[in-house]
Coordinates of C-alpha atoms in Angstrom, one line a residue:
M1 CA -7.2 -8.1 12.1
M2 CA -4.7 -9.2 9.4
E3 CA -7.1 -12.1 8.5
E4 CA -9.9 -9.6 7.9
F5 CA -7.6 -7.6 5.6
A6 CA -6.6 -10.8 3.8
T7 CA -10.2 -12.0 3.5
G8 CA -11.3 -8.6 2.0
I9 CA -8.5 -8.8 -0.6
V10 CA -9.5 -12.3 -1.7
E11 CA -13.2 -11.4 -1.9
D12 CA -12.3 -8.3 -4.0
Y13 CA -10.4 -10.5 -6.4
H14 CA -13.2 -13.0 -6.7
A15 CA -15.8 -10.3 -7.2
A16 CA -13.7 -8.6 -9.8
R17 CA -13.9 -11.7 -12.0
C18 CA -17.6 -11.2 -12.5
P19 CA -19.5 -8.1 -13.9
A20 CA -20.5 -5.5 -11.4
V21 CA -23.9 -5.4 -13.1
H22 CA -25.6 -8.7 -13.6
H23 CA -27.3 -10.3 -16.6
P24 CA -27.5 -14.0 -17.6
R25 CA -25.9 -13.2 -21.0
L26 CA -23.0 -11.0 -19.6
S27 CA -19.6 -12.2 -18.5
R28 CA -16.1 -10.7 -18.1
G29 CA -12.9 -12.0 -19.7
T30 CA -10.4 -9.9 -17.8
A31 CA -11.1 -9.2 -14.1
R32 CA -11.5 -5.6 -12.9
V33 CA -8.5 -3.9 -11.2
V34 CA -8.8 -4.2 -7.4
S35 CA -5.9 -2.1 -6.3
S36 CA -8.0 0.9 -5.3
L37 CA -10.1 -1.3 -3.0
V38 CA -7.0 -2.8 -1.5
E39 CA -5.6 0.6 -0.8
E40 CA -8.7 1.4 1.2
R41 CA -8.6 -1.9 3.0
F42 CA -4.9 -1.4 4.0
A43 CA -5.7 2.1 5.2
H44 CA -8.5 0.7 7.3
W45 CA -6.1 -2.0 8.7
L46 CA -3.6 0.7 9.7
L47 CA -6.3 2.8 11.5
A48 CA -7.4 -0.3 13.4
R49 CA -3.9 -1.4 14.3
Y50 CA -2.5 2.1 15.2
P51 CA -5.0 4.2 17.1
A52 CA -2.6 7.1 17.3
I53 CA -3.2 7.9 13.6
D54 CA -5.4 11.0 13.2
R55 CA -6.3 10.5 9.6
I56 CA -5.4 8.6 6.5
C57 CA -5.9 9.9 2.9
V58 CA -5.9 7.4 0.1
D59 CA -4.6 8.2 -3.4
Q60 CA -4.2 11.8 -2.2
G61 CA -2.4 14.4 -4.4
L62 CA 0.2 16.4 -2.5
S63 CA 1.7 19.6 -3.8
F64 CA 5.1 20.7 -2.4
P65 CA 6.8 23.9 -3.5
G66 CA 8.9 23.5 -6.5
R67 CA 7.9 19.9 -7.1
A68 CA 5.4 18.2 -9.4
L69 CA 2.3 16.8 -7.8
C70 CA 2.9 13.5 -6.0
K71 CA 0.2 11.0 -5.2
P72 CA 1.1 8.3 -2.7
D73 CA -1.4 5.5 -2.3
V74 CA -1.7 6.1 1.5
V75 CA -0.9 9.3 3.4
V76 CA -0.8 8.9 7.2
I77 CA -1.3 12.1 9.3
R78 CA -0.8 12.9 12.9
D79 CA -0.9 16.3 14.5
S80 CA -1.2 17.9 11.0
K81 CA 2.0 16.3 10.0
I82 CA 2.5 13.6 7.3
V83 CA 4.4 10.9 9.2
L84 CA 4.1 7.9 6.9
L85 CA 3.7 7.4 3.1
V86 CA 2.9 4.0 1.6
D87 CA 2.8 2.8 -2.0
L88 CA 1.1 -0.6 -2.5
K89 CA 1.9 -3.0 -5.3
M90 CA -0.2 -6.2 -5.7
D91 CA 2.9 -8.0 -6.9
L92 CA 6.0 -7.4 -9.0
G93 CA 4.7 -8.8 -12.2
W94 CA 4.9 -5.4 -13.8
L95 CA 8.7 -5.3 -13.5
R96 CA 10.7 -5.6 -16.7
D97 CA 14.2 -5.0 -15.3
L98 CA 16.2 -4.4 -12.1
N99 CA 15.5 -0.6 -12.0
G100 CA 11.7 -0.6 -11.4
L101 CA 11.4 -0.8 -7.7
P102 CA 14.8 0.9 -6.9
S103 CA 13.7 3.8 -9.0
L104 CA 10.5 4.1 -6.9
A105 CA 12.6 3.9 -3.8
T106 CA 14.9 6.7 -5.1
K107 CA 11.9 9.0 -5.8
A108 CA 10.6 8.3 -2.3
A109 CA 13.9 9.1 -0.8
E110 CA 14.2 12.4 -2.7
L111 CA 10.7 13.4 -1.4
L112 CA 11.7 12.7 2.2
T113 CA 15.0 14.5 2.0
Q114 CA 14.1 17.5 -0.2
C115 CA 10.7 18.2 1.3
S116 CA 11.4 17.5 5.0
E117 CA 9.5 20.0 7.1
S118 CA 8.0 21.6 4.0
R119 CA 4.4 22.5 4.0
C120 CA 2.2 21.1 1.2
T121 CA -1.3 21.8 -0.2
A122 CA -3.8 19.0 -0.6
S123 CA -7.5 19.1 -1.6
V124 CA -9.0 16.6 0.8
R125 CA -12.5 15.3 0.6
T126 CA -14.5 15.9 3.8
E127 CA -15.8 12.9 5.6
N128 CA -18.7 11.1 3.9
S129 CA -18.8 13.7 1.1
A130 CA -18.3 13.0 -2.6
V131 CA -18.1 16.7 -3.4
Q132 CA -17.0 18.9 -0.6
R133 CA -13.3 19.3 0.0
D134 CA -11.1 21.2 2.5
R135 CA -7.4 22.2 2.4
P136 CA -5.8 21.3 5.7
A137 CA -2.5 22.8 6.6
L138 CA -0.1 19.8 6.3
Q139 CA 3.6 19.5 6.8
L140 CA 6.0 16.7 5.9
S141 CA 7.4 15.5 9.2
P142 CA 11.2 15.4 9.4
I143 CA 10.8 11.8 10.7
C144 CA 8.4 10.7 8.0
E145 CA 9.1 7.3 6.5
Y146 CA 8.1 5.7 3.2
V147 CA 7.0 2.1 2.7
L148 CA 6.9 0.4 -0.6
L149 CA 4.6 -2.6 0.3
V150 CA 4.4 -5.5 -2.2
L151 CA 1.5 -7.7 -1.2
S152 CA 2.6 -10.9 -3.0
G153 CA 6.1 -12.1 -3.9
K154 CA 4.6 -14.3 -6.6
N155 CA 4.1 -13.6 -10.3
I156 CA 7.8 -12.8 -10.9
N157 CA 11.0 -14.9 -11.2
P158 CA 12.2 -15.4 -7.6
M159 CA 15.8 -14.5 -8.5
L160 CA 14.8 -11.2 -10.1
R161 CA 12.4 -10.5 -7.2
D162 CA 15.2 -10.9 -4.6
Q163 CA 17.7 -8.8 -6.6
V164 CA 15.2 -6.0 -7.0
L165 CA 14.2 -6.0 -3.4
E166 CA 17.9 -6.0 -2.3
A167 CA 18.7 -3.0 -4.5
A168 CA 15.6 -1.1 -3.3
R169 CA 16.4 -1.7 0.3
K170 CA 19.8 -0.1 -0.1
V171 CA 18.5 3.3 -1.3
H172 CA 17.6 5.0 2.0
T173 CA 17.3 4.1 5.6
R174 CA 13.8 5.6 5.8
V175 CA 12.5 3.9 2.6
H176 CA 11.4 0.3 3.3
S177 CA 10.6 -2.3 0.6
L178 CA 8.5 -5.1 2.2
V179 CA 6.7 -8.2 0.9
L180 CA 3.7 -9.2 2.9
W181 CA 3.1 -12.7 1.4
P182 CA 6.4 -13.8 -0.2
G183 CA 5.1 -17.2 -1.5
V184 CA 1.4 -16.8 -1.9
H185 CA -0.8 -14.7 -4.2
P186 CA -4.4 -13.9 -3.1
N187 CA -5.5 -14.2 -6.7
D188 CA -3.9 -17.6 -7.4
P189 CA -6.5 -19.6 -9.4
K190 CA -5.5 -22.8 -7.6
Y191 CA -7.5 -21.6 -4.6
Q192 CA -11.1 -22.3 -5.7
T193 CA -12.7 -20.7 -2.7
V194 CA -12.2 -17.6 -0.6
D195 CA -11.6 -19.8 2.5
A196 CA -8.9 -21.8 0.8
A197 CA -7.1 -18.6 -0.3
V198 CA -7.4 -16.9 3.1
E199 CA -6.0 -20.0 4.8
A200 CA -3.0 -20.0 2.5
L201 CA -2.5 -16.3 3.2
R202 CA -2.8 -16.9 6.9
H203 CA 0.0 -19.4 6.8
G204 CA 2.1 -17.5 4.3
I205 CA 2.3 -14.1 6.0
S206 CA 5.7 -12.7 6.5
E207 CA 5.9 -12.0 10.2
Q208 CA 9.1 -10.1 9.6
A209 CA 7.3 -7.7 7.3
V210 CA 4.6 -7.1 9.8
E211 CA 7.1 -6.6 12.6
E212 CA 9.0 -4.0 10.4
L213 CA 5.7 -2.2 9.7
D214 CA 5.1 -2.1 13.5
L215 CA 8.6 -0.7 14.1
V216 CA 8.0 2.0 11.4
A217 CA 4.7 2.9 13.0
Q218 CA 6.2 3.1 16.5
R219 CA 8.9 5.5 15.3
V220 CA 6.7 7.9 13.3
L221 CA 3.7 7.9 15.8
S222 CA 5.7 8.1 19.0

């Protein structure tokens, strides 16, 4: 199941290096962004791994009373309650200082504590429709947890990475900062084929991160 997720990510990265429309005199310099596809693949992995999930909304705007619109990458719903929120980062190469990830963790913690049991409005697309939407009655569960999931621990100075993760993990007991592949990047150019990259990801997976995800899911879906 995780290998299917890893394979999809690598295939997305490889496909993003080439134009989506083909012509013999057309090429790309910079690859397309793949994060939106990866959000959907991760949501699919969650649904397959945890059958108790009723629904997942990806990149879904949520409006709570008295707060600006928030848009987590992944919103996990069970029994009309939001039980898990996930933000995905491909890596930490975007960080410029120690405050980046801890700041996100702080905002996540504020949402969990200030909006616990609050109802929210969300305009959710109906299944298989690009146009129709409904507005389900949703509530933020008092046991909701928030995961900041970094796919790769590469593309950043290891010392800065460890310091940032340590600081983010101290923010709140229900906000979790995890790295799925600490020493491997699915877009590393040294892997010339999809198979080579997937094999590296298979060996480089953090079992600890997967176990912590399982524990989080068990708590919020029990």
